[in-house]
Amino acid sequence: MDPIQASNELSFRVGFTGHSGHLRLEPLSTVERDNPLRSIPDFIMPPAFPKETPESIKKYIEDTYLQPELDPDDFSPEKVGRQWDFDWFDRAEIPLESSLPRTMVVPIWEPPFRRPVKGTWEPKFEEVNVSDMTSGAEESGPLPRTSAKDFVRGSINNRPFRPGGLDDSQGLERTLPPGASNGEWVLEIFNGGPAQTIPPSSKQGLDLGFLKPYPCSWNVYKEANSRQGSSDENLSGLSVQFDDLFKKAWEEDAVGEQEEDGHLSEVVPVKLEAEVDTTEISSRERESEMSLDDILSADSEGSKLHLDGFSDEVGQQRKEAWAMYEDSERIADRFHELVPDMALDFPFELDAFQKEAIYYLEKGESVFVAAHTSAGKTVVAEYAFALASKHCTRAVYTAPIKTISNQKYRDFCGKFDVGLLTGDVSLRPEASCLIMTTEILRSMLYRGADIIRDIEWVIFDEVHYVNDVERGVVWEEVIIMLPRHINIILLSATVPNTIEFADWIGRTKQKKIRLTGTTKRPVPLEHCLFYSGELYKICESETFLPQGLKAAKDASKRRHLTAGGGSGSKPGSASHDNARVQKGENTSRVKQHGTNFSRTGKGYQNNGNGQSNWRAEASMWLMFINKLSKKSLLPVIIFCFSKNRCDRSADSMTGTDLTSSSEKSEIRLFCDKAFSRLKGSDRNLPQVVRVQNLLRRGIGVHHAGLLPIVKEVVEMLFCRGVVKVLFSTETFAMGVNAPARTVVFDTLRKFGGKEFRQLLPGEYTQMAGRAGRRGLDKIGTVILMCRDRDELPEESDLKDVTVGSATHLESQFRLTYIMILHLLRVEELKVEDMLKRSFAEFHAQKKLPEMQQILKLKLNQPTKAIECIKGEPTIEEYYNLYSEAEKYSNQISEAILQSPNVQPFLNTGRVVIVKSESTQDHLLAVVVKTPSQNNKLYIVFMIKPDMPSPVEKASSSGNFQDKSSAFDQGYFVKPKSRRDVEDQYTISVSARKAKGVINIKLPYRGSACGMSYEVREVDSKEFLCICNRKIKIDQVGLLEDVNKSVYSKTVQLLLDLKSDGNKYPPALDPVKDLKLKDVELVTTYREWTKLLEKMSQNQCHGCIKLEEHLKLAKEIKTHKDEVYELQFQMSDGALKQMPDFQGRIDVLKEIGCIDEDLVVQMKGRVACEMNSGEELICTECLFENQLDDLEPEEAVALMSAFVFQQKNTSEPSLTPKLAEARHRLFKTAIRLGELQAHFNLPISPEEYAQENLKCGLVEVVYEWAKGTPFAEICELTDVPEGLIVRTIVRLDETCREFKNAAAIMGNSALCRKMEIASNAIKRDIVFAASLYVTGV
């Protein structure tokens, strides 16, 4: 077809196509033109994609992703309110796998010793996951930061920090009710029942009305339920089963998309069940082939069992040592290379253990330092303070007593940014280095103080104080509660089980604990006896020298002979010694409560023999001090274990003056400046005047009865070296770092709270360590006083106290109500977790991984079955009867058979039943000979059911003695025609009288009448039963003239007793025959006889395979018991204090502190505020409004009963109103004691009230709050002034606690009353500032 010319000169052609002849236009190539400018074709296809520019890309992203638009067709105004008929959630393409965590680049920290020496250190970087950096975010307590008011002390509304060492999933998992976990609540809703609309501890919830039933069906599979509920089945294949189930689930989903019918889904569960069983069998076969070593050596991480009641941390505890000990010399040699840039420089050369500790601190590790007193442990604490300042973090130094806190504050104040937190003082709490008592730190942890976030180091000083019965639990609580980001430094004296204690801390906190320290003393000690004016060396260089004690005893003998007292007591008589010492100490205690020497200043006054004894004592001290002065052994600390004895000893040295004129001037100026802060009447207190007079002569006194400011003056002057002789109690060794040239022990016995006891080696070492001043003395001297010639101690006592092993660190952990309430406030922390992590449960928890593997092994053992035609339950019932009968027999064998009423029946001819050595029937026997003076055992003749039949006897070897058989099926007796000559019976008894001679070798065995017999000696404990039958026996024929016929007759007589069908003859009636009157014993005896009857009536009794089946039943029962015992030991129920915990929970529920769901109520929150007194009594006092009708002075006086400690005091004179309030408070305490006793707590109501309510200072505090001067209130009681001040200071803290509790209760009147009472007692000498804090 010819081309057609178009108007625009575009060539095309027209053609026909298809069967119907449709026209089609096809363009042709353009016409070439002669003009080159117009040679470009008229039609050019545009590019597939436009050219991309940064602007176009940015616009595309904004339009597509940042400015999404709705489809105008689907979301037009006309279609508003339209409902789609498909599920958007099913159509949403949600990724099945979680997205990868975000990452960030962080610098890699390198220790200083690895950094380049020259040049600037440039850290390397690495990429880490953000989730790893924030793994501890849940442990950082409440967010955001709390108010400044609660920043340091915390608040009861705050959540405690998550303790370090807890598993990530352990504290976060919630304990669901059984109905929520097993699906009962859901099934109840589907059936139209009520929904669970009320949350736990709430009074009301949502009202959902009536629910419509929804038809449903439940498919329960054995693999999902029975294996969790039965502990007897194999649980080791659970992980394999779940893997297969997940695999099948994916296959089911893949097939379900292609199949349209539902037949396949019905077949899958059956197929799964079969395959699961196959997997279980194969896994059991594989595990049975593993050896015990392989299983025990397997990683506990991969074999964790999910069993009900088991500990969640069992499979995560690694078998490794948490306490790490290395050679300190290696680190000390390269110390400056390892730590080139120290955070703190010391002006002296460090010891090896100090260098090692500093090296570990630089690495950010926890350290346990054990060294003797004055060895330099404080250097480690100082370096931790320096590191905290360098890292811009905080460090906390905790001390067991307030005196150490004040002294450390003074020591550190010039070096670091230091603050002090005690019960009554709060100085610079914003400082980077805080010094506080351990109780304050515990309160901060429980109350979630926000300052905990910034703490890097916690230093525990005097860790061996954990052995203290009353306060040792505080150390364990704090160590357990510390968060993970805090490192621990422990300073302790040398103790034997340092590694054990450090291993407990490391395992509890899941971090390594580095052990370091030294057993070398900086100043060596020598120990001497002072006797009769001479010193005898008994120990040197930690080696006991017996020749020194021997020389002292020889001197005692010579003096004894010279005095003409040869007939007296022995010089070393220990009993006489102890009696004299105890008598003297008891006299001192009596006099301490009678006359207050610390107040009168008149010294010891008495008439008669007591006065002469004290004069001799005074002359002895004078001679002793003069001797020490001549030997240049001053200053000296003399430890007396009685406040009264310290005062009397110091007052007796009236003519002694040990100071120079310049020292007197220094003492006078110091005292005037120190006491100038007191007002006039307080400066003239008898105790202040008396102590100043002693100090001017170089003599000091230090004990708890002194005023706090007086004690500080004595301590500071002693540290200056102007006090030469210091009489002190043992608190000086614990609370003050003031070494001396010599330490003297007044005695080696002390009062331990209930009775006098010997001084412990650890206590002796602590006090003796004050001897020897580092840098001043080459050797320290320790002297033991022996006043009289009869007081020389025994060598064993001296050796034990001087070179004996120190006291082990032992757990004093106990549950308290305030601890339980604090832990119940937070769901993530459980009381059981606190119990598991205590030092008392350390060894039990350490064995959990091993116990888990043993349990797994036992569960994998093939189960044995008893194949019996009478059925397994019958043999189980028989075995239970047998076991119970054995238990009863053991109870009655020692009681009934050893009763005096039984002995007359155990005579010759009495039929008895003797215990069998195996599980066979017990043996029927007759007493042949009773015990004599030479032989204390019975001789019995017994028949044994192990004689083979005549047919078996012919084919056997005839050794029937070693052959064992099952229970007898009836004894075999030969007919008369087949009896041998020796089997013929005789009825005549030997007429010869027995001589008591035994001509047979016991045990004597033989056979007669088809039965075997045995004659042997037995103890009365082997008698199982005494029968009411006697037979006539021939003792001569049995023991002296051995006669076969006599033996045959005896066997026949015993067999005749069984002819009536009974297994044994009836036993003696315990009431009619034995005349026993113990009701419980008689009841047990009758129960035992009934069990024997039931055993004889059981179908298994007399069975051929009874013995074999009993052995199998015993094995099965033992296996079940072992599995149950292992499961119990791994559960919370095995914790030692779990019964006590349950009882305390019941008490808290009863008084309303918690509800049935263990949710803390308002009463429990009030109890959490009570730290000074007993929390239950204080809380009940507030909720019973016992303080509402009292004036502020009366209220604070009554509250002194909560904090006063001394037991024996003079009876106070109270107003009628105070007397009635005291009686009301005692009734409340008695009621609470009875309630606790009702819930099986080991508490006596009267002792509980007396221990927690001591009203000895009620009158004193009442007068003090009214404004009475201190000198006048001291005359109202015999309590020392120091204890009065201590009680009132603690009472101020109690007022603050009651004020906070009143705010929680909403009692504004009580809150105002406590504020007035606190202001009334805070005045004068009682609240004088510490010299350590303010300076002199």
mmCIF file of N, CA and C in Angstrom, residues 530-534 536 551-566 571 616 620 623 786-792:
data_model
loop_
_atom_site.group_PDB
_atom_site.id
_atom_site.type_symbol
_atom_site.label_atom_id
_atom_site.label_comp_id
_atom_site.label_asym_id
_atom_site.label_seq_id
_atom_site.Cartn_x
_atom_site.Cartn_y
_atom_site.Cartn_z
ATOM 1 N N PHE A 530 52.758 -10.797 134.955
ATOM 2 C CA PHE A 530 53.254 -10.002 136.085
ATOM 3 C C PHE A 530 52.811 -10.690 137.370
ATOM 4 N N TYR A 531 53.773 -11.222 138.077
ATOM 5 C CA TYR A 531 53.462 -11.943 139.316
ATOM 6 C C TYR A 531 54.518 -11.601 140.358
ATOM 7 N N SER A 532 54.049 -11.201 141.514
ATOM 8 C CA SER A 532 54.900 -10.955 142.668
ATOM 9 C C SER A 532 56.015 -9.952 142.345
ATOM 10 N N GLY A 533 55.625 -8.923 141.578
ATOM 11 C CA GLY A 533 56.571 -7.859 141.293
ATOM 12 C C GLY A 533 57.540 -8.133 140.178
ATOM 13 N N GLU A 534 57.420 -9.250 139.482
ATOM 14 C CA GLU A 534 58.335 -9.598 138.401
ATOM 15 C C GLU A 534 57.564 -9.897 137.119
ATOM 16 N N TYR A 536 57.391 -12.222 133.684
ATOM 17 C CA TYR A 536 57.821 -13.516 133.142
ATOM 18 C C TYR A 536 57.312 -13.612 131.702
ATOM 19 N N ALA A 551 58.640 -20.756 135.328
ATOM 20 C CA ALA A 551 59.415 -19.921 136.253
ATOM 21 C C ALA A 551 58.492 -19.183 137.218
ATOM 22 N N ALA A 552 57.338 -18.723 136.717
ATOM 23 C CA ALA A 552 56.388 -18.038 137.591
ATOM 24 C C ALA A 552 55.822 -18.994 138.636
ATOM 25 N N LYS A 553 55.545 -20.228 138.233
ATOM 26 C CA LYS A 553 55.021 -21.205 139.193
ATOM 27 C C LYS A 553 56.093 -21.584 140.222
ATOM 28 N N ASP A 554 57.334 -21.663 139.787
ATOM 29 C CA ASP A 554 58.408 -21.950 140.746
ATOM 30 C C ASP A 554 58.535 -20.823 141.763
ATOM 31 N N ALA A 555 58.410 -19.604 141.300
ATOM 32 C CA ALA A 555 58.462 -18.467 142.229
ATOM 33 C C ALA A 555 57.293 -18.506 143.192
ATOM 34 N N SER A 556 56.137 -18.947 142.697
ATOM 35 C CA SER A 556 54.969 -19.051 143.570
ATOM 36 C C SER A 556 55.189 -20.113 144.638
ATOM 37 N N LYS A 557 55.812 -21.234 144.249
ATOM 38 C CA LYS A 557 56.070 -22.285 145.238
ATOM 39 C C LYS A 557 57.075 -21.822 146.295
ATOM 40 N N ARG A 558 58.123 -21.136 145.870
ATOM 41 C CA ARG A 558 59.113 -20.650 146.833
ATOM 42 C C ARG A 558 58.487 -19.655 147.799
ATOM 43 N N ARG A 559 57.652 -18.777 147.268
ATOM 44 C CA ARG A 559 56.999 -17.819 148.156
ATOM 45 C C ARG A 559 56.034 -18.508 149.090
ATOM 46 N N HIS A 560 55.388 -19.529 148.563
ATOM 47 C CA HIS A 560 54.435 -20.273 149.379
ATOM 48 C C HIS A 560 55.142 -20.992 150.523
ATOM 49 N N LEU A 561 56.293 -21.600 150.226
ATOM 50 C CA LEU A 561 57.045 -22.290 151.273
ATOM 51 C C LEU A 561 57.637 -21.304 152.265
ATOM 52 N N THR A 562 58.087 -20.167 151.792
ATOM 53 C CA THR A 562 58.662 -19.159 152.676
ATOM 54 C C THR A 562 57.625 -18.634 153.658
ATOM 55 N N ALA A 563 56.396 -18.494 153.154
ATOM 56 C CA ALA A 563 55.332 -17.990 154.018
ATOM 57 C C ALA A 563 54.815 -19.043 154.964
ATOM 58 N N GLY A 564 55.274 -20.317 154.824
ATOM 59 C CA GLY A 564 54.827 -21.376 155.725
ATOM 60 C C GLY A 564 53.446 -21.892 155.415
ATOM 61 N N GLY A 565 53.023 -21.732 154.191
ATOM 62 C CA GLY A 565 51.669 -22.188 153.834
ATOM 63 C C GLY A 565 51.701 -23.426 153.002
ATOM 64 N N GLY A 566 52.539 -24.412 153.397
ATOM 65 C CA GLY A 566 52.691 -25.626 152.589
ATOM 66 C C GLY A 566 51.433 -26.439 152.488
ATOM 67 N N PRO A 571 49.379 -23.724 143.784
ATOM 68 C CA PRO A 571 49.488 -22.401 143.167
ATOM 69 C C PRO A 571 48.711 -22.280 141.878
ATOM 70 N N ALA A 616 45.423 -3.197 149.482
ATOM 71 C CA ALA A 616 46.444 -4.040 148.866
ATOM 72 C C ALA A 616 46.410 -3.903 147.347
ATOM 73 N N MET A 620 49.421 -2.476 144.977
ATOM 74 C CA MET A 620 49.896 -3.281 143.851
ATOM 75 C C MET A 620 49.944 -2.446 142.567
ATOM 76 N N MET A 623 52.932 -0.048 142.756
ATOM 77 C CA MET A 623 54.190 -0.739 142.488
ATOM 78 C C MET A 623 54.319 -1.078 141.005
ATOM 79 N N CYS A 786 48.636 -10.942 137.519
ATOM 80 C CA CYS A 786 48.345 -12.023 138.466
ATOM 81 C C CYS A 786 48.586 -11.440 139.862
ATOM 82 N N ARG A 787 47.517 -11.114 140.563
ATOM 83 C CA ARG A 787 47.657 -10.371 141.814
ATOM 84 C C ARG A 787 48.129 -11.248 142.965
ATOM 85 N N ASP A 788 47.482 -12.385 143.141
ATOM 86 C CA ASP A 788 47.790 -13.250 144.286
ATOM 87 C C ASP A 788 48.608 -14.450 143.828
ATOM 88 N N ARG A 789 49.198 -15.128 144.794
ATOM 89 C CA ARG A 789 50.012 -16.295 144.460
ATOM 90 C C ARG A 789 49.157 -17.454 143.978
ATOM 91 N N ASP A 790 47.847 -17.423 144.234
ATOM 92 C CA ASP A 790 46.961 -18.512 143.806
ATOM 93 C C ASP A 790 46.308 -18.222 142.450
ATOM 94 N N GLU A 791 46.660 -17.148 141.788
ATOM 95 C CA GLU A 791 45.942 -16.755 140.584
ATOM 96 C C GLU A 791 46.707 -17.056 139.308
ATOM 97 N N LEU A 792 47.724 -17.865 139.373
ATOM 98 C CA LEU A 792 48.439 -18.211 138.151
ATOM 99 C C LEU A 792 47.535 -19.044 137.243
#
